[in-house]
Amino acid sequence: EVQLVESGGGLVNPGGSLRLSCAASGFTFSNAWMSWVRQAPGKGLEWVGRIKSKTDGETTDYAAPVKGRFTILRDDAKNTLYLQMTSLKIEDTAVFYCSTGYYYDSSGYLRPGYWGQGTLVTVSS
Amino acid sequence: DIVMTQSSDSLAVSLGERATINCKSSQSILYSSNNKNYLAWYQQKPGQPPNLLIYCASTRASGVPDRFSGSGSGTDFTLTISSLQAEDVAVYYCHQYYNIPYTFGQGTKLEIK
C-alpha cells in the first residue's frame, strides 16, 4: 500500500525558512517522479513543483510563484522527499501535499498518483 | 500556462438527481500521439486530501462508484454524477497534467438542494 507522510509544517515568520519532509513507502521511491501541491486555507489546489527520478536526471520544475525560493530534493536511500522553502511570504500559508506524481496504469494510460494527508505551513508574524 | 475554468463555483442538486460539472481548458490538452486527454477530476471533502475520481478524461480510478463518469475532449470536459448521494457532497476539481505548470480548476462546491 502506498503511504506518503508529510511532516515539518508549522508557524514561521515572513522571510523565514522551513523544510518539509515526505516519508514514502509501498512503492519503489527511487523510480518515482515526485511532486508537491499546496492548498491555501479555504482555497483551491496549486501545483508547486516536481522532481524527476535520478535515472531521469533528478531535474526539477517549479511553479512561477515559488521559483527561486523553493527547492525540491530527494534522498532515495531514505525514501524521503523534501521541500526546502526560503523567503517565505504570508501568501505561502497553505497545506502542502506530497504526491507520487504521474504514472502509467496497466492499460498504458497516464494517471495522477497518490497523495499524502498534508502538512500545514503558516507564515505569520 | 493552461488555465482551467469550471463553469460554476457552486451547484445544488437534489438527492437522486443528476449532477453535471463542466470544465474548460484555455488550450487543447489532447495528446495527439495516443489520443488521450490529460484531464483528471478530484473530489475533496473537508479536512481530507483530494481523491482521484477520473483520469484521461473518462477513465474511472479504482474503487470509484460507477455513478461517476467523465467525458469530453480537447478543451471541454464534464464530470457527471448520475444519481447524487449524500456522501457526494464535496468540492470537485478538474486538473490538467498535459503541460507544466500543471493546473487545477477553481473548484465547484456540490451541495444537496
Short mmCIF file of C-alpha atoms in Angstrom, two decimals:
data_model
loop_
_atom_site.label_atom_id
_atom_site.label_comp_id
_atom_site.label_asym_id
_atom_site.label_seq_id
_atom_site.Cartn_x
_atom_site.Cartn_y
_atom_site.Cartn_z
CA GLU A 1 0.00 0.00 0.00
CA VAL A 2 1.36 3.40 -0.98
CA GLN A 3 1.91 5.66 2.01
CA LEU A 4 3.09 9.26 1.99
CA VAL A 5 3.53 11.03 5.33
CA GLU A 6 4.37 14.73 5.33
CA SER A 7 5.96 16.48 8.29
CA GLY A 8 7.77 19.67 9.17
CA GLY A 9 4.94 22.15 8.91
CA GLY A 10 4.40 24.86 11.48
CA LEU A 11 4.40 28.58 12.16
CA VAL A 12 7.16 30.66 10.59
CA ASN A 13 7.78 34.39 10.30
CA PRO A 14 7.64 36.15 6.94
CA GLY A 15 11.07 35.95 5.34
CA GLY A 16 11.85 32.77 7.22
CA SER A 17 12.69 29.27 6.06
CA LEU A 18 11.22 25.83 6.59
CA ARG A 19 11.90 22.34 5.33
CA LEU A 20 9.10 19.87 4.76
CA SER A 21 9.64 16.13 4.55
CA CYS A 22 7.60 13.37 2.96
CA ALA A 23 8.33 9.79 4.02
CA ALA A 24 7.33 7.34 1.31
CA SER A 25 6.62 3.61 1.44
CA GLY A 26 4.79 0.91 -0.51
CA PHE A 27 6.42 1.61 -3.87
CA THR A 28 9.86 1.94 -5.43
CA PHE A 29 10.60 5.52 -4.42
CA SER A 30 13.81 5.79 -6.43
CA ASN A 31 11.89 5.24 -9.69
CA ALA A 32 9.14 7.75 -8.94
CA TRP A 33 8.83 11.32 -10.11
CA MET A 34 7.52 13.18 -7.06
CA SER A 35 5.50 16.36 -6.70
CA TRP A 36 4.32 18.92 -4.16
CA VAL A 37 0.90 20.55 -4.32
CA ARG A 38 -0.44 23.17 -1.90
CA GLN A 39 -3.79 24.50 -0.83
CA ALA A 40 -4.26 27.82 0.92
CA PRO A 41 -6.96 27.81 3.63
CA GLY A 42 -10.38 27.76 2.00
CA LYS A 43 -8.85 27.99 -1.46
CA GLY A 44 -8.13 25.71 -4.42
CA LEU A 45 -5.23 23.48 -5.34
CA GLU A 46 -1.92 24.78 -6.69
CA TRP A 47 0.85 22.66 -8.14
CA VAL A 48 4.17 23.67 -6.58
CA GLY A 49 6.74 21.60 -8.41
CA ARG A 50 8.22 18.20 -9.16
CA ILE A 51 11.46 16.27 -9.18
CA LYS A 52 12.28 13.52 -11.61
CA SER A 53 13.97 10.27 -10.65
CA LYS A 54 17.76 10.05 -10.51
CA THR A 55 17.63 7.86 -13.62
CA ASP A 56 15.84 10.65 -15.44
CA GLY A 57 18.32 13.27 -14.30
CA GLU A 58 16.74 14.34 -10.98
CA THR A 59 15.73 17.59 -12.65
CA THR A 60 13.16 19.88 -11.12
CA ASP A 61 10.37 22.14 -12.31
CA TYR A 62 8.58 24.80 -10.27
CA ALA A 63 5.51 26.98 -10.42
CA ALA A 64 6.27 30.64 -11.05
CA PRO A 65 5.21 31.90 -7.56
CA VAL A 66 7.80 29.70 -5.83
CA LYS A 67 10.62 29.53 -8.37
CA GLY A 68 13.88 30.73 -6.86
CA ARG A 69 12.55 30.41 -3.29
CA PHE A 70 11.59 26.71 -3.05
CA THR A 71 13.80 23.72 -3.75
CA ILE A 72 12.64 20.13 -4.10
CA LEU A 73 15.14 17.47 -3.06
CA ARG A 74 15.06 13.73 -2.67
CA ASP A 75 17.00 11.14 -0.68
CA ASP A 76 16.40 7.78 -2.31
CA ALA A 77 18.34 5.97 0.43
CA LYS A 78 15.83 7.25 2.98
CA ASN A 79 12.77 7.10 0.69
CA THR A 80 12.16 10.73 1.55
CA LEU A 81 11.15 13.79 -0.44
CA TYR A 82 11.89 17.30 0.79
CA LEU A 83 10.65 20.79 0.11
CA GLN A 84 13.09 23.46 1.21
CA MET A 85 11.30 26.80 1.46
CA THR A 86 13.05 30.14 1.91
CA SER A 87 11.96 33.80 1.84
CA LEU A 88 8.51 32.72 2.91
CA LYS A 89 5.61 35.07 2.33
CA ILE A 90 2.23 35.32 4.03
CA GLU A 91 0.64 34.06 0.82
CA ASP A 92 2.63 30.81 1.12
CA THR A 93 0.36 29.82 4.03
CA ALA A 94 -1.15 26.51 2.94
CA VAL A 95 -1.46 22.80 3.46
CA PHE A 96 1.34 21.19 1.49
CA TYR A 97 0.70 17.77 -0.03
CA CYS A 98 3.30 15.35 -1.27
CA SER A 99 2.33 13.29 -4.32
CA THR A 100 3.80 10.40 -6.26
CA GLY A 101 3.38 12.31 -9.48
CA TYR A 102 2.05 10.57 -12.57
CA TYR A 103 2.45 7.02 -13.82
CA TYR A 104 1.07 4.63 -16.43
CA ASP A 105 -1.68 2.25 -15.36
CA SER A 106 -1.96 -1.38 -16.52
CA SER A 107 -3.65 -0.24 -19.74
CA GLY A 108 -0.93 2.26 -20.53
CA TYR A 109 -2.95 5.33 -19.57
CA LEU A 110 -1.14 8.12 -17.75
CA ARG A 111 -2.77 8.83 -14.41
CA PRO A 112 -2.11 11.04 -11.39
CA GLY A 113 -0.55 9.32 -8.43
CA TYR A 114 -1.19 9.16 -4.71
CA TRP A 115 -1.31 12.00 -2.18
CA GLY A 116 -0.38 12.25 1.45
CA GLN A 117 -2.53 13.81 4.15
CA GLY A 118 -0.66 17.11 4.03
CA THR A 119 1.14 19.36 6.50
CA LEU A 120 0.11 22.91 7.35
CA VAL A 121 2.54 25.79 6.93
CA THR A 122 1.50 29.11 8.45
CA VAL A 123 3.50 32.21 7.60
CA SER A 124 2.66 34.97 10.02
CA SER A 125 4.30 37.45 12.35
CA ASP B 1 0.13 28.37 -18.57
CA ILE B 2 -3.06 26.41 -19.25
CA VAL B 3 -5.97 27.97 -17.39
CA MET B 4 -8.69 25.62 -16.20
CA THR B 5 -12.09 27.20 -15.69
CA GLN B 6 -15.00 25.40 -14.06
CA SER B 7 -18.36 26.76 -15.15
CA SER B 8 -19.75 27.23 -11.64
CA ASP B 9 -18.28 27.79 -8.20
CA SER B 10 -21.22 26.03 -6.57
CA LEU B 11 -24.03 23.71 -7.51
CA ALA B 12 -27.08 22.42 -5.64
CA VAL B 13 -28.76 19.20 -6.77
CA SER B 14 -31.50 17.07 -5.23
CA LEU B 15 -30.70 13.60 -3.94
CA GLY B 16 -31.06 11.02 -6.68
CA GLU B 17 -30.80 13.62 -9.43
CA ARG B 18 -28.01 14.09 -11.96
CA ALA B 19 -25.17 16.50 -11.22
CA THR B 20 -23.04 17.92 -14.00
CA ILE B 21 -19.84 19.92 -13.57
CA ASN B 22 -18.14 21.50 -16.57
CA CYS B 23 -14.50 22.41 -17.05
CA LYS B 24 -12.81 24.26 -19.88
CA SER B 25 -9.10 24.48 -20.62
CA SER B 26 -7.54 27.51 -22.29
CA GLN B 27 -5.87 25.23 -24.84
CA SER B 28 -6.25 21.67 -26.01
CA ILE B 29 -4.98 19.00 -23.60
CA LEU B 30 -5.35 16.19 -26.10
CA TYR B 31 -2.07 14.32 -26.51
CA SER B 32 -2.07 13.57 -30.23
CA SER B 33 0.30 10.60 -30.13
CA ASN B 34 -2.15 8.46 -28.13
CA ASN B 35 -5.40 10.42 -28.50
CA LYS B 36 -5.71 10.80 -24.73
CA ASN B 37 -6.79 13.91 -22.87
CA TYR B 38 -4.64 14.53 -19.83
CA LEU B 39 -7.52 15.68 -17.67
CA ALA B 40 -8.38 14.41 -14.21
CA TRP B 41 -11.21 15.02 -11.76
CA TYR B 42 -10.78 15.07 -7.99
CA GLN B 43 -13.24 15.05 -5.12
CA GLN B 44 -12.26 16.75 -1.87
CA LYS B 45 -14.13 16.55 1.42
CA PRO B 46 -13.36 18.85 4.38
CA GLY B 47 -10.12 18.03 6.15
CA GLN B 48 -9.11 15.42 3.60
CA PRO B 49 -6.70 15.38 0.66
CA PRO B 50 -8.21 15.29 -2.83
CA ASN B 51 -9.36 11.87 -4.01
CA LEU B 52 -8.85 10.92 -7.65
CA LEU B 53 -12.11 10.07 -9.44
CA ILE B 54 -11.36 10.19 -13.16
CA TYR B 55 -8.22 10.40 -15.31
CA CYS B 56 -7.60 10.64 -19.03
CA ALA B 57 -10.93 12.48 -19.06
CA SER B 58 -13.07 9.34 -18.85
CA THR B 59 -11.26 6.51 -17.03
CA ARG B 60 -12.60 5.84 -13.55
CA ALA B 61 -9.98 5.32 -10.87
CA SER B 62 -10.04 2.05 -8.95
CA GLY B 63 -12.79 1.87 -6.34
CA VAL B 64 -14.76 4.86 -7.67
CA PRO B 65 -18.53 4.16 -7.91
CA ASP B 66 -19.87 3.87 -11.44
CA ARG B 67 -22.30 6.74 -10.86
CA PHE B 68 -19.27 8.97 -11.54
CA SER B 69 -18.34 9.42 -15.20
CA GLY B 70 -16.19 11.79 -17.22
CA SER B 71 -16.48 12.93 -20.81
CA GLY B 72 -15.15 15.50 -23.25
CA SER B 73 -12.11 16.11 -25.39
CA GLY B 74 -9.81 18.88 -26.46
CA THR B 75 -10.82 21.83 -24.30
CA ASP B 76 -14.27 20.97 -22.91
CA PHE B 77 -14.87 18.37 -20.22
CA THR B 78 -17.68 17.22 -17.98
CA LEU B 79 -17.95 15.28 -14.75
CA THR B 80 -21.34 13.65 -14.27
CA ILE B 81 -22.78 12.07 -11.15
CA SER B 82 -25.74 10.08 -12.41
CA SER B 83 -27.68 9.88 -9.14
CA LEU B 84 -26.50 12.16 -6.36
CA GLN B 85 -25.91 10.54 -2.97
CA ALA B 86 -25.49 12.36 0.33
CA GLU B 87 -21.85 11.28 0.54
CA ASP B 88 -21.10 13.06 -2.76
CA VAL B 89 -21.28 16.47 -1.07
CA ALA B 90 -17.77 17.81 -1.64
CA VAL B 91 -15.68 20.19 -3.73
CA TYR B 92 -14.74 18.90 -7.19
CA TYR B 93 -11.66 20.00 -9.12
CA CYS B 94 -10.60 19.43 -12.70
CA HIS B 95 -6.86 19.17 -13.33
CA GLN B 96 -4.70 19.21 -16.45
CA TYR B 97 -1.44 17.28 -16.49
CA TYR B 98 -0.66 17.91 -20.17
CA ASN B 99 1.79 20.77 -19.63
CA ILE B 100 3.90 22.11 -16.84
CA PRO B 101 2.93 24.01 -14.81
CA TYR B 102 0.12 21.55 -14.10
CA THR B 103 -3.01 23.47 -13.16
CA PHE B 104 -6.37 22.99 -11.48
CA GLY B 105 -9.80 24.49 -11.89
CA GLN B 106 -11.03 26.77 -9.12
CA GLY B 107 -13.31 24.08 -7.70
CA THR B 108 -17.07 23.51 -7.67
CA LYS B 109 -18.81 23.05 -4.34
CA LEU B 110 -21.58 20.49 -4.72
CA GLU B 111 -24.42 20.62 -2.21
CA ILE B 112 -27.79 18.99 -1.68
CA LYS B 113 -30.82 21.03 -2.73
#
